[in-house]
Amino acid sequence: MASRGTVKASGNFNANEDAAALYKAMKGLGTDEDAILQLLTSRSNAQRQQIKASYKTLHGKDLVDDLKGELGGKFETLIVGLMTPPIAYDVKSLRDAIKGAGTDEKVLVEILASRTAQQVKDIVDAYRQEYDDNLEEDIAGDTSGHFKRLLVILLQASRQQGVQQGTIESDAETLFKAGEQKYGTDEQEFVTILGNRSAEHLRKVFDAYMKLSGYEMEESIQRETSGSLRDLLLAVVKCAKGVPTYFAETLYYAMKGAGTDDQTLIRVMVTRSEVDMLDVRTEFRRMFACSLHSMIMGDTGGDYRKALLLLCGGDDA
């Protein structure tokens, strides 16, 4: 699978030279932020880990600690995110979402709806290693009802494989009877089907559902459910239809209107930059009246903006 990311491994890579360049950018009075952001956005995450190791060998100091000491604000958060290995980044994001004051449901929804089965398994293992805690227990202790049930199902990372031809129609009918056709809603049916079927299978179910009910799956979920459960069901449906589309929409709503949800903006730009940012950009341009590049341009500033635009990797005017 060729990467659809905007950030690629650097061809003539030398970890020691990069470590020396970063040291120089932070040494003495003042910091050369531009040198730091240009270098780190043009290296893959794996290369950044090698730079981190070289930096410690050469200077006897931790690169991330030094970066934190020199940078500040959103720019610092973004750079530290880029320096974190992908699974560790998701693990930390989930931990902060659960252990902070109140629960940040948005983070739980985004990560657990969009990651592959293997990534979820790796996240669960890494979480146990890092915190000596059980992620499922921690999430279950912090959430409730059908929202909790669907999160627990997604944490099992055991969706059926492929398309079950025989159950496409019956799944569509079950969802129709559980929602639009019923007074009240049988959320459990939505949770079970959307949590356990493969993306390919669900796409066929959504088509059958449309023929049967005259509604898009998302329309019915909007009407029939509410709160965090609604957000999670919608995310699961959107990711089944196409993960880049889901992230294009997530980015748009992080920046639209007054104020910017910088946490979400940073998280998505960091986590998709090496995965599918090219597709996210294409979908963004298709769905909205502007490009991702122009929206970041208008919504952010300074070194933070410069680094985000390099992760975006181009304009689709």
Coordinates of C-alpha atoms in Angstrom, one line a residue:
M1 CA 0.0 0.0 0.0
A2 CA 1.7 3.2 -1.2
S3 CA 1.5 5.9 1.4
R4 CA -0.9 8.7 0.6
G5 CA 0.8 10.9 3.1
T6 CA 2.3 14.4 2.4
V7 CA 5.3 13.6 4.7
K8 CA 7.8 11.1 3.3
A9 CA 11.1 9.7 4.5
S10 CA 14.0 12.0 3.5
G11 CA 16.2 10.4 0.8
N12 CA 19.7 11.5 1.9
F13 CA 19.1 11.1 5.6
N14 CA 21.8 11.5 8.2
A15 CA 20.5 11.4 11.8
N16 CA 23.7 12.8 13.3
E17 CA 23.7 15.8 11.0
D18 CA 20.0 16.5 11.7
A19 CA 20.7 16.2 15.5
A20 CA 23.5 18.7 15.2
A21 CA 21.4 21.1 13.1
L22 CA 18.6 21.0 15.8
Y23 CA 21.1 21.5 18.6
K24 CA 22.5 24.5 16.7
A25 CA 18.9 25.9 16.2
M26 CA 18.4 25.9 20.0
K27 CA 21.8 26.8 21.3
G28 CA 22.6 30.2 22.7
L29 CA 20.3 33.1 22.7
G30 CA 17.1 32.9 20.7
T31 CA 15.8 29.9 18.9
D32 CA 15.7 29.3 15.1
E33 CA 12.1 28.0 14.9
D34 CA 12.1 28.0 11.2
A35 CA 15.0 25.6 11.0
I36 CA 13.3 23.3 13.5
L37 CA 10.0 23.2 11.7
Q38 CA 11.5 22.9 8.2
L39 CA 13.7 19.9 9.3
L40 CA 11.1 18.0 11.3
T41 CA 8.3 18.3 8.8
S42 CA 10.5 16.9 6.0
R43 CA 11.5 13.7 7.9
S44 CA 9.3 10.6 8.6
N45 CA 8.3 9.7 12.1
A46 CA 10.8 6.8 12.0
Q47 CA 13.6 9.1 11.0
R48 CA 12.6 11.6 13.8
Q49 CA 13.1 8.7 16.3
Q50 CA 16.6 8.1 14.9
I51 CA 17.4 11.8 15.3
K52 CA 16.2 11.7 18.9
A53 CA 18.5 8.8 19.6
S54 CA 21.5 10.6 17.9
Y55 CA 20.8 13.8 19.8
K56 CA 21.0 11.9 23.1
T57 CA 24.3 10.2 22.0
L58 CA 25.9 13.4 20.8
H59 CA 24.7 15.8 23.5
G60 CA 23.6 13.7 26.4
K61 CA 20.2 15.4 26.5
D62 CA 16.7 14.5 25.5
L63 CA 15.6 16.2 22.3
V64 CA 11.9 16.4 23.2
D65 CA 12.7 18.0 26.5
D66 CA 15.0 20.6 24.8
L67 CA 12.3 21.4 22.2
K68 CA 9.7 21.8 25.1
G69 CA 12.2 24.2 26.8
E70 CA 12.7 26.3 23.7
L71 CA 9.2 26.4 22.1
G72 CA 5.8 27.3 23.5
G73 CA 2.1 27.1 22.9
K74 CA 0.4 25.4 20.0
F75 CA 3.6 25.3 18.0
E76 CA 5.3 23.3 20.8
T77 CA 2.3 20.9 21.0
L78 CA 2.5 20.3 17.3
I79 CA 6.3 19.7 17.2
V80 CA 6.1 17.4 20.3
G81 CA 3.3 15.5 18.5
L82 CA 5.5 15.0 15.4
M83 CA 8.3 13.7 17.6
T84 CA 6.0 11.0 19.2
P85 CA 5.8 7.5 17.6
P86 CA 2.2 7.0 16.1
I87 CA 1.0 4.3 18.5
A88 CA 2.4 6.2 21.5
Y89 CA 0.7 9.3 20.3
D90 CA -2.7 7.6 20.2
V91 CA -2.1 6.0 23.6
K92 CA -1.2 9.4 25.1
S93 CA -4.2 11.0 23.5
L94 CA -6.6 8.4 24.8
R95 CA -5.0 8.5 28.3
D96 CA -5.4 12.3 28.5
A97 CA -9.0 12.0 27.2
I98 CA -9.9 9.6 30.0
K99 CA -7.8 10.8 32.9
G100 CA -8.3 14.6 32.5
A101 CA -11.1 16.4 34.3
G102 CA -14.2 15.0 32.7
T103 CA -13.9 12.8 29.6
D104 CA -13.0 14.1 26.2
E105 CA -15.4 11.9 24.2
K106 CA -14.4 13.5 20.9
V107 CA -10.9 11.9 21.2
L108 CA -12.3 8.5 22.0
V109 CA -14.7 8.7 19.1
E110 CA -12.1 9.8 16.6
I111 CA -9.4 7.3 17.4
L112 CA -11.5 4.2 17.9
A113 CA -13.7 4.8 14.9
S114 CA -10.9 5.5 12.4
R115 CA -8.0 3.2 13.3
T116 CA -7.4 -0.2 11.7
A117 CA -8.0 -3.4 13.7
Q118 CA -4.2 -3.9 14.0
Q119 CA -3.7 -0.4 15.2
V120 CA -6.3 -0.8 17.9
K121 CA -4.7 -4.0 19.1
D122 CA -1.3 -2.3 19.2
I123 CA -2.9 0.7 21.1
V124 CA -4.4 -1.7 23.7
D125 CA -1.0 -3.5 24.2
A126 CA 1.0 -0.2 24.3
Y127 CA -1.5 1.3 26.8
R128 CA -1.0 -1.6 29.1
Q129 CA 2.8 -1.4 28.8
E130 CA 2.9 2.4 29.3
Y131 CA 0.4 2.7 32.2
D132 CA 0.0 -0.8 33.6
D133 CA -3.7 -0.3 33.1
N134 CA -6.4 -1.9 31.0
L135 CA -7.7 0.5 28.3
E136 CA -11.0 -1.2 28.0
E137 CA -11.6 -1.0 31.8
D138 CA -10.5 2.6 31.9
I139 CA -12.8 3.6 29.0
A140 CA -15.7 1.5 30.4
G141 CA -15.2 3.2 33.8
D142 CA -15.5 6.6 32.3
T143 CA -18.4 6.1 29.9
S144 CA -21.9 4.6 30.0
G145 CA -24.8 3.1 28.1
H146 CA -24.7 2.2 24.5
F147 CA -21.9 4.7 23.9
K148 CA -19.8 2.6 26.3
R149 CA -20.9 -0.7 24.6
L150 CA -19.9 0.4 21.1
L151 CA -16.5 1.7 22.3
V152 CA -15.9 -1.7 24.0
I153 CA -16.9 -3.5 20.8
L154 CA -14.5 -1.3 18.8
L155 CA -11.7 -2.1 21.3
Q156 CA -12.1 -5.8 20.5
A157 CA -10.9 -5.0 17.0
S158 CA -12.6 -8.1 15.6
R159 CA -14.9 -6.9 12.9
Q160 CA -16.1 -9.7 10.4
Q161 CA -13.9 -9.9 7.3
G162 CA -15.3 -9.3 3.8
V163 CA -18.9 -9.1 2.7
Q164 CA -21.6 -11.5 4.0
Q165 CA -23.9 -11.5 1.0
G166 CA -26.6 -13.3 2.8
T167 CA -27.0 -10.7 5.6
I168 CA -26.9 -7.4 3.7
E169 CA -30.7 -7.1 3.3
S170 CA -31.5 -8.4 6.7
D171 CA -29.0 -6.0 8.3
A172 CA -30.6 -3.1 6.5
E173 CA -34.1 -4.3 7.6
T174 CA -33.0 -4.7 11.2
L175 CA -31.6 -1.2 11.3
F176 CA -34.8 0.2 9.6
K177 CA -37.0 -1.6 12.2
A178 CA -34.8 -0.5 15.1
G179 CA -35.0 3.1 14.1
E180 CA -37.3 4.8 11.6
Q181 CA -40.0 2.1 11.9
K182 CA -40.2 2.1 15.6
Y183 CA -41.5 4.4 18.3
G184 CA -38.3 5.1 20.1
T185 CA -35.1 3.5 19.0
D186 CA -33.4 0.2 19.6
E187 CA -29.9 1.5 19.9
Q188 CA -28.4 -2.0 20.6
E189 CA -29.1 -3.1 17.0
F190 CA -27.2 -0.1 15.6
V191 CA -24.4 -0.8 18.0
T192 CA -24.1 -4.5 17.2
I193 CA -24.3 -4.1 13.4
L194 CA -22.2 -1.0 13.0
G195 CA -19.6 -2.3 15.5
N196 CA -19.1 -5.8 14.1
R197 CA -19.5 -5.7 10.3
S198 CA -16.7 -4.9 7.9
A199 CA -16.5 -1.6 6.1
E200 CA -17.1 -3.2 2.7
H201 CA -20.2 -5.0 4.1
L202 CA -21.5 -1.8 5.8
R203 CA -21.2 0.1 2.5
K204 CA -23.5 -2.4 0.9
V205 CA -25.9 -2.3 3.9
F206 CA -26.1 1.5 3.6
D207 CA -27.1 1.2 -0.1
A208 CA -29.7 -1.4 0.8
Y209 CA -30.9 0.8 3.7
M210 CA -31.3 3.8 1.3
K211 CA -33.4 1.7 -1.1
L212 CA -35.5 0.3 1.7
S213 CA -36.1 3.5 3.8
G214 CA -35.3 6.4 1.4
Y215 CA -32.8 7.8 3.9
E216 CA -29.1 8.0 4.1
M217 CA -27.8 6.0 7.2
E218 CA -26.4 9.3 8.7
E219 CA -29.8 11.0 8.4
S220 CA -31.5 8.2 10.4
I221 CA -28.7 8.2 13.1
Q222 CA -29.1 12.0 13.4
R223 CA -32.8 11.7 14.0
E224 CA -32.9 8.5 16.1
T225 CA -30.0 9.0 18.5
S226 CA -28.3 11.7 20.4
G227 CA -25.2 12.8 22.4
S228 CA -22.0 10.9 22.3
L229 CA -23.6 7.7 20.9
R230 CA -24.8 9.7 17.9
D231 CA -21.3 11.1 17.4
L232 CA -19.7 7.7 17.6
L233 CA -22.3 6.0 15.3
L234 CA -21.8 8.8 12.7
A235 CA -18.0 8.5 12.9
V236 CA -18.3 4.7 12.4
V237 CA -20.6 5.2 9.3
K238 CA -18.3 7.9 7.8
C239 CA -15.2 5.8 8.3
A240 CA -16.9 2.8 6.7
K241 CA -17.6 5.0 3.7
G242 CA -14.1 6.5 3.6
V243 CA -11.7 7.4 6.3
P244 CA -10.2 10.5 4.4
T245 CA -13.7 11.9 4.0
Y246 CA -14.2 11.6 7.8
F247 CA -11.0 13.4 8.5
A248 CA -11.7 16.1 5.9
E249 CA -14.9 16.8 7.7
T250 CA -13.3 16.7 11.1
L251 CA -10.7 19.3 10.0
Y252 CA -13.3 21.5 8.5
Y253 CA -15.4 21.6 11.7
A254 CA -12.3 22.1 13.8
M255 CA -11.7 25.4 12.0
K256 CA -15.1 26.6 10.9
G257 CA -16.8 29.5 12.7
A258 CA -15.5 31.4 15.7
G259 CA -12.5 30.0 17.3
T260 CA -10.4 27.0 16.3
D261 CA -10.3 23.6 18.0
D262 CA -6.5 23.5 17.9
Q263 CA -6.3 20.2 19.7
T264 CA -8.2 18.4 17.0
L265 CA -6.4 20.3 14.2
I266 CA -3.0 19.3 15.6
R267 CA -4.1 15.7 16.3
V268 CA -5.4 15.1 12.8
M269 CA -2.6 16.9 11.0
V270 CA 0.0 14.9 13.0
T271 CA -1.7 11.5 12.7
R272 CA -2.7 11.7 9.0
S273 CA 0.4 13.4 7.6
E274 CA 2.1 10.1 6.7
V275 CA -1.0 8.1 6.1
D276 CA -3.6 9.7 3.8
M277 CA -3.3 13.5 3.9
L278 CA -3.3 13.7 0.1
D279 CA -6.7 12.0 0.1
V280 CA -7.9 14.1 3.0
R281 CA -7.0 17.2 1.0
T282 CA -8.8 15.9 -2.1
E283 CA -12.0 15.1 -0.2
F284 CA -11.8 18.5 1.6
R285 CA -11.7 20.3 -1.7
R286 CA -14.6 18.2 -3.0
M287 CA -16.8 18.8 0.0
F288 CA -16.2 22.4 0.9
A289 CA -15.9 25.7 -0.9
C290 CA -12.2 26.1 -0.1
S291 CA -9.0 24.1 0.1
L292 CA -7.6 22.7 3.4
H293 CA -4.5 24.9 2.8
S294 CA -6.5 28.1 2.5
M295 CA -8.5 27.3 5.6
I296 CA -5.4 26.7 7.7
M297 CA -3.9 29.9 6.2
G298 CA -6.9 31.9 7.4
D299 CA -7.3 30.2 10.8
T300 CA -3.8 30.0 12.2
G301 CA -0.7 32.1 12.5
G302 CA 3.1 32.3 13.0
D303 CA 5.4 29.2 13.1
Y304 CA 2.3 27.1 14.0
R305 CA 0.8 28.0 10.7
K306 CA 4.0 27.4 8.8
A307 CA 4.4 23.9 10.2
L308 CA 0.7 23.0 9.6
L309 CA 1.0 24.2 6.0
L310 CA 4.1 22.0 5.5
L311 CA 2.2 19.0 6.8
C312 CA -0.7 19.9 4.5
G313 CA 1.9 19.9 1.8
G314 CA 0.2 22.0 -0.9
D315 CA -2.8 24.0 -2.0
D316 CA -5.7 22.6 -4.0
A317 CA -7.1 25.9 -5.2

